[in-house]
């Protein structure tokens, strides 16, 4: 009978230790699940922010292309308004263009026709 009581006592002690171990595992599992939930939340928020940044980048690229097209058009229009004097070296005016053209007209009496 003493042997059965000893076996029963050991079984109860083993059961208590096992229960304590399982409870510890459950606590660890709860903590791990909490960390996973927090990580999933942060990943979701990060994905949303990345999507917003990508959308903003696409809009900025479209705007940049539009502004580049406008700039090229304006540069072209500005060049169309320039007067070209053929037969005169580049940089010969060395100062105010109006005064140079007046002097050139006086010297030549008339500018040659350009065509």
PDB file of C-alpha atoms in Angstrom:
ATOM      1  CA  UNK A   1       0.000   0.000   0.000  1.00  0.00           C
ATOM      2  CA  UNK A   2       2.893   2.293   0.735  1.00  0.00           C
ATOM      3  CA  UNK A   3       4.157   1.738  -2.789  1.00  0.00           C
ATOM      4  CA  UNK A   4       0.816   2.753  -4.266  1.00  0.00           C
ATOM      5  CA  UNK A   5       0.731   5.893  -2.151  1.00  0.00           C
ATOM      6  CA  UNK A   6       4.256   6.772  -3.254  1.00  0.00           C
ATOM      7  CA  UNK A   7       3.316   6.196  -6.910  1.00  0.00           C
ATOM      8  CA  UNK A   8       0.141   8.244  -6.480  1.00  0.00           C
ATOM      9  CA  UNK A   9       2.131  11.036  -4.804  1.00  0.00           C
ATOM     10  CA  UNK A  10       4.667  11.038  -7.632  1.00  0.00           C
ATOM     11  CA  UNK A  11       1.891  11.065 -10.242  1.00  0.00           C
ATOM     12  CA  UNK A  12       0.244  14.056  -8.532  1.00  0.00           C
ATOM     13  CA  UNK A  13       3.603  15.871  -8.343  1.00  0.00           C
ATOM     14  CA  UNK A  14       4.287  15.111 -12.019  1.00  0.00           C
ATOM     15  CA  UNK A  15       0.794  16.346 -12.874  1.00  0.00           C
ATOM     16  CA  UNK A  16       1.386  19.616 -10.963  1.00  0.00           C
ATOM     17  CA  UNK A  17       4.763  20.155 -12.657  1.00  0.00           C
ATOM     18  CA  UNK A  18       3.231  19.418 -16.050  1.00  0.00           C
ATOM     19  CA  UNK A  19       0.367  21.819 -15.362  1.00  0.00           C
ATOM     20  CA  UNK A  20       2.814  24.526 -14.286  1.00  0.00           C
ATOM     21  CA  UNK A  21       4.883  23.925 -17.439  1.00  0.00           C
ATOM     22  CA  UNK A  22       1.803  24.101 -19.660  1.00  0.00           C
ATOM     23  CA  UNK A  23       0.687  27.314 -17.926  1.00  0.00           C
ATOM     24  CA  UNK A  24       4.140  28.791 -18.561  1.00  0.00           C
ATOM     25  CA  UNK A  25       3.938  27.783 -22.210  1.00  0.00           C
ATOM     26  CA  UNK A  26       0.473  29.373 -22.462  1.00  0.00           C
ATOM     27  CA  UNK A  27       1.828  32.653 -21.048  1.00  0.00           C
ATOM     28  CA  UNK A  28       4.736  32.590 -23.471  1.00  0.00           C
ATOM     29  CA  UNK A  29       2.295  31.878 -26.307  1.00  0.00           C
ATOM     30  CA  UNK A  30       0.106  34.822 -25.269  1.00  0.00           C
ATOM     31  CA  UNK A  31       3.134  37.132 -25.227  1.00  0.00           C
ATOM     32  CA  UNK A  32       4.278  35.814 -28.609  1.00  0.00           C
ATOM     33  CA  UNK A  33       0.802  36.271 -30.100  1.00  0.00           C
ATOM     34  CA  UNK A  34       0.729  39.834 -28.770  1.00  0.00           C
ATOM     35  CA  UNK A  35       4.086  40.565 -30.386  1.00  0.00           C
ATOM     36  CA  UNK A  36       2.923  39.032 -33.673  1.00  0.00           C
ATOM     37  CA  UNK A  37      -0.269  41.125 -33.589  1.00  0.00           C
ATOM     38  CA  UNK A  38       1.790  44.275 -32.972  1.00  0.00           C
ATOM     39  CA  UNK A  39       4.175  43.370 -35.795  1.00  0.00           C
ATOM     40  CA  UNK A  40       1.272  42.732 -38.202  1.00  0.00           C
ATOM     41  CA  UNK A  41      -0.259  46.079 -37.261  1.00  0.00           C
ATOM     42  CA  UNK A  42       3.030  47.912 -37.864  1.00  0.00           C
ATOM     43  CA  UNK A  43       3.563  46.092 -41.172  1.00  0.00           C
ATOM     44  CA  UNK A  44       0.066  47.066 -42.301  1.00  0.00           C
ATOM     45  CA  UNK A  45       0.666  50.713 -41.392  1.00  0.00           C
ATOM     46  CA  UNK A  46       4.017  50.653 -43.189  1.00  0.00           C
ATOM     47  CA  UNK A  47       2.447  49.167 -46.320  1.00  0.00           C
ATOM     48  CA  UNK A  48      -0.179  51.932 -46.317  1.00  0.00           C
ATOM     49  CA  UNK A  49       2.509  54.599 -45.975  1.00  0.00           C
ATOM     50  CA  UNK A  50       4.585  53.039 -48.769  1.00  0.00           C
ATOM     51  CA  UNK A  51       1.521  53.002 -51.013  1.00  0.00           C
ATOM     52  CA  UNK A  52       0.911  56.712 -50.306  1.00  0.00           C
ATOM     53  CA  UNK A  53       4.565  57.503 -51.047  1.00  0.00           C
ATOM     54  CA  UNK A  54       4.393  55.549 -54.324  1.00  0.00           C
ATOM     55  CA  UNK A  55       1.243  57.409 -55.382  1.00  0.00           C
ATOM     56  CA  UNK A  56       2.805  60.765 -54.506  1.00  0.00           C
ATOM     57  CA  UNK A  57       5.971  59.837 -56.419  1.00  0.00           C
ATOM     58  CA  UNK A  58       3.931  58.948 -59.508  1.00  0.00           C
ATOM     59  CA  UNK A  59       2.106  62.278 -59.316  1.00  0.00           C
ATOM     60  CA  UNK A  60       5.393  64.153 -58.916  1.00  0.00           C
ATOM     61  CA  UNK A  61       6.879  62.352 -61.932  1.00  0.00           C
ATOM     62  CA  UNK A  62       3.836  63.314 -64.032  1.00  0.00           C
ATOM     63  CA  UNK A  63       4.146  66.923 -62.853  1.00  0.00           C
ATOM     64  CA  UNK A  64       7.882  66.973 -63.598  1.00  0.00           C
ATOM     65  CA  UNK A  65       7.286  65.691 -67.144  1.00  0.00           C
ATOM     66  CA  UNK A  66       4.577  68.291 -67.689  1.00  0.00           C
ATOM     67  CA  UNK A  67       6.841  71.077 -66.418  1.00  0.00           C
ATOM     68  CA  UNK A  68       9.739  69.839 -68.565  1.00  0.00           C
ATOM     69  CA  UNK A  69       7.485  69.947 -71.628  1.00  0.00           C
ATOM     70  CA  UNK A  70       6.429  73.495 -70.747  1.00  0.00           C
ATOM     71  CA  UNK A  71      10.035  74.541 -70.219  1.00  0.00           C
ATOM     72  CA  UNK A  72      11.113  73.119 -73.574  1.00  0.00           C
ATOM     73  CA  UNK A  73       8.187  74.894 -75.261  1.00  0.00           C
ATOM     74  CA  UNK A  74       9.017  78.217 -73.586  1.00  0.00           C
ATOM     75  CA  UNK A  75      12.698  77.917 -74.489  1.00  0.00           C
ATOM     76  CA  UNK A  76      11.725  77.231 -78.090  1.00  0.00           C
ATOM     77  CA  UNK A  77       9.378  80.209 -78.170  1.00  0.00           C
ATOM     78  CA  UNK A  78      12.050  82.460 -76.628  1.00  0.00           C
ATOM     79  CA  UNK A  79      14.511  81.430 -79.345  1.00  0.00           C
ATOM     80  CA  UNK A  80      11.983  82.166 -82.077  1.00  0.00           C
ATOM     81  CA  UNK A  81      11.865  85.802 -81.009  1.00  0.00           C
ATOM     82  CA  UNK A  82      15.623  86.245 -81.427  1.00  0.00           C
ATOM     83  CA  UNK A  83      16.959  88.143 -84.425  1.00  0.00           C
ATOM     84  CA  UNK A  84      19.828  86.488 -86.248  1.00  0.00           C
ATOM     85  CA  UNK A  85      22.426  88.539 -88.028  1.00  0.00           C
ATOM     86  CA  UNK A  86      24.283  86.418 -90.571  1.00  0.00           C
ATOM     87  CA  UNK A  87      27.841  87.251 -91.428  1.00  0.00           C
ATOM     88  CA  UNK A  88      28.729  88.716 -88.020  1.00  0.00           C
ATOM     89  CA  UNK A  89      31.011  86.811 -85.663  1.00  0.00           C
ATOM     90  CA  UNK A  90      29.595  85.496 -82.398  1.00  0.00           C
ATOM     91  CA  UNK A  91      30.350  87.882 -79.541  1.00  0.00           C
ATOM     92  CA  UNK A  92      31.136  90.847 -81.841  1.00  0.00           C
ATOM     93  CA  UNK A  93      28.589  93.023 -80.012  1.00  0.00           C
ATOM     94  CA  UNK A  94      30.675  93.060 -76.798  1.00  0.00           C
ATOM     95  CA  UNK A  95      28.044  94.945 -74.836  1.00  0.00           C
ATOM     96  CA  UNK A  96      24.592  96.332 -75.453  1.00  0.00           C
ATOM     97  CA  UNK A  97      23.005  94.734 -78.484  1.00  0.00           C
ATOM     98  CA  UNK A  98      20.878  97.791 -79.407  1.00  0.00           C
ATOM     99  CA  UNK A  99      23.893 100.069 -79.562  1.00  0.00           C
ATOM    100  CA  UNK A 100      25.790  97.496 -81.625  1.00  0.00           C
ATOM    101  CA  UNK A 101      22.968  97.173 -84.167  1.00  0.00           C
ATOM    102  CA  UNK A 102      22.666 100.978 -84.462  1.00  0.00           C
ATOM    103  CA  UNK A 103      26.399 101.267 -85.050  1.00  0.00           C
ATOM    104  CA  UNK A 104      26.260  98.436 -87.568  1.00  0.00           C
ATOM    105  CA  UNK A 105      23.412 100.152 -89.432  1.00  0.00           C
ATOM    106  CA  UNK A 106      25.299 103.419 -89.582  1.00  0.00           C
ATOM    107  CA  UNK A 107      28.401 101.663 -90.906  1.00  0.00           C
ATOM    108  CA  UNK A 108      26.599  99.602 -93.519  1.00  0.00           C
ATOM    109  CA  UNK A 109      23.715 102.022 -94.128  1.00  0.00           C
ATOM    110  CA  UNK A 110      21.535  99.002 -94.513  1.00  0.00           C
ATOM    111  CA  UNK A 111      21.536  95.445 -93.236  1.00  0.00           C
ATOM    112  CA  UNK A 112      21.788  92.736 -95.895  1.00  0.00           C
ATOM    113  CA  UNK A 113      18.554  90.849 -96.507  1.00  0.00           C
ATOM    114  CA  UNK A 114      18.351  87.501 -94.781  1.00  0.00           C
ATOM    115  CA  UNK A 115      16.370  84.709 -96.222  1.00  0.00           C
TER     116      UNK A 115
END
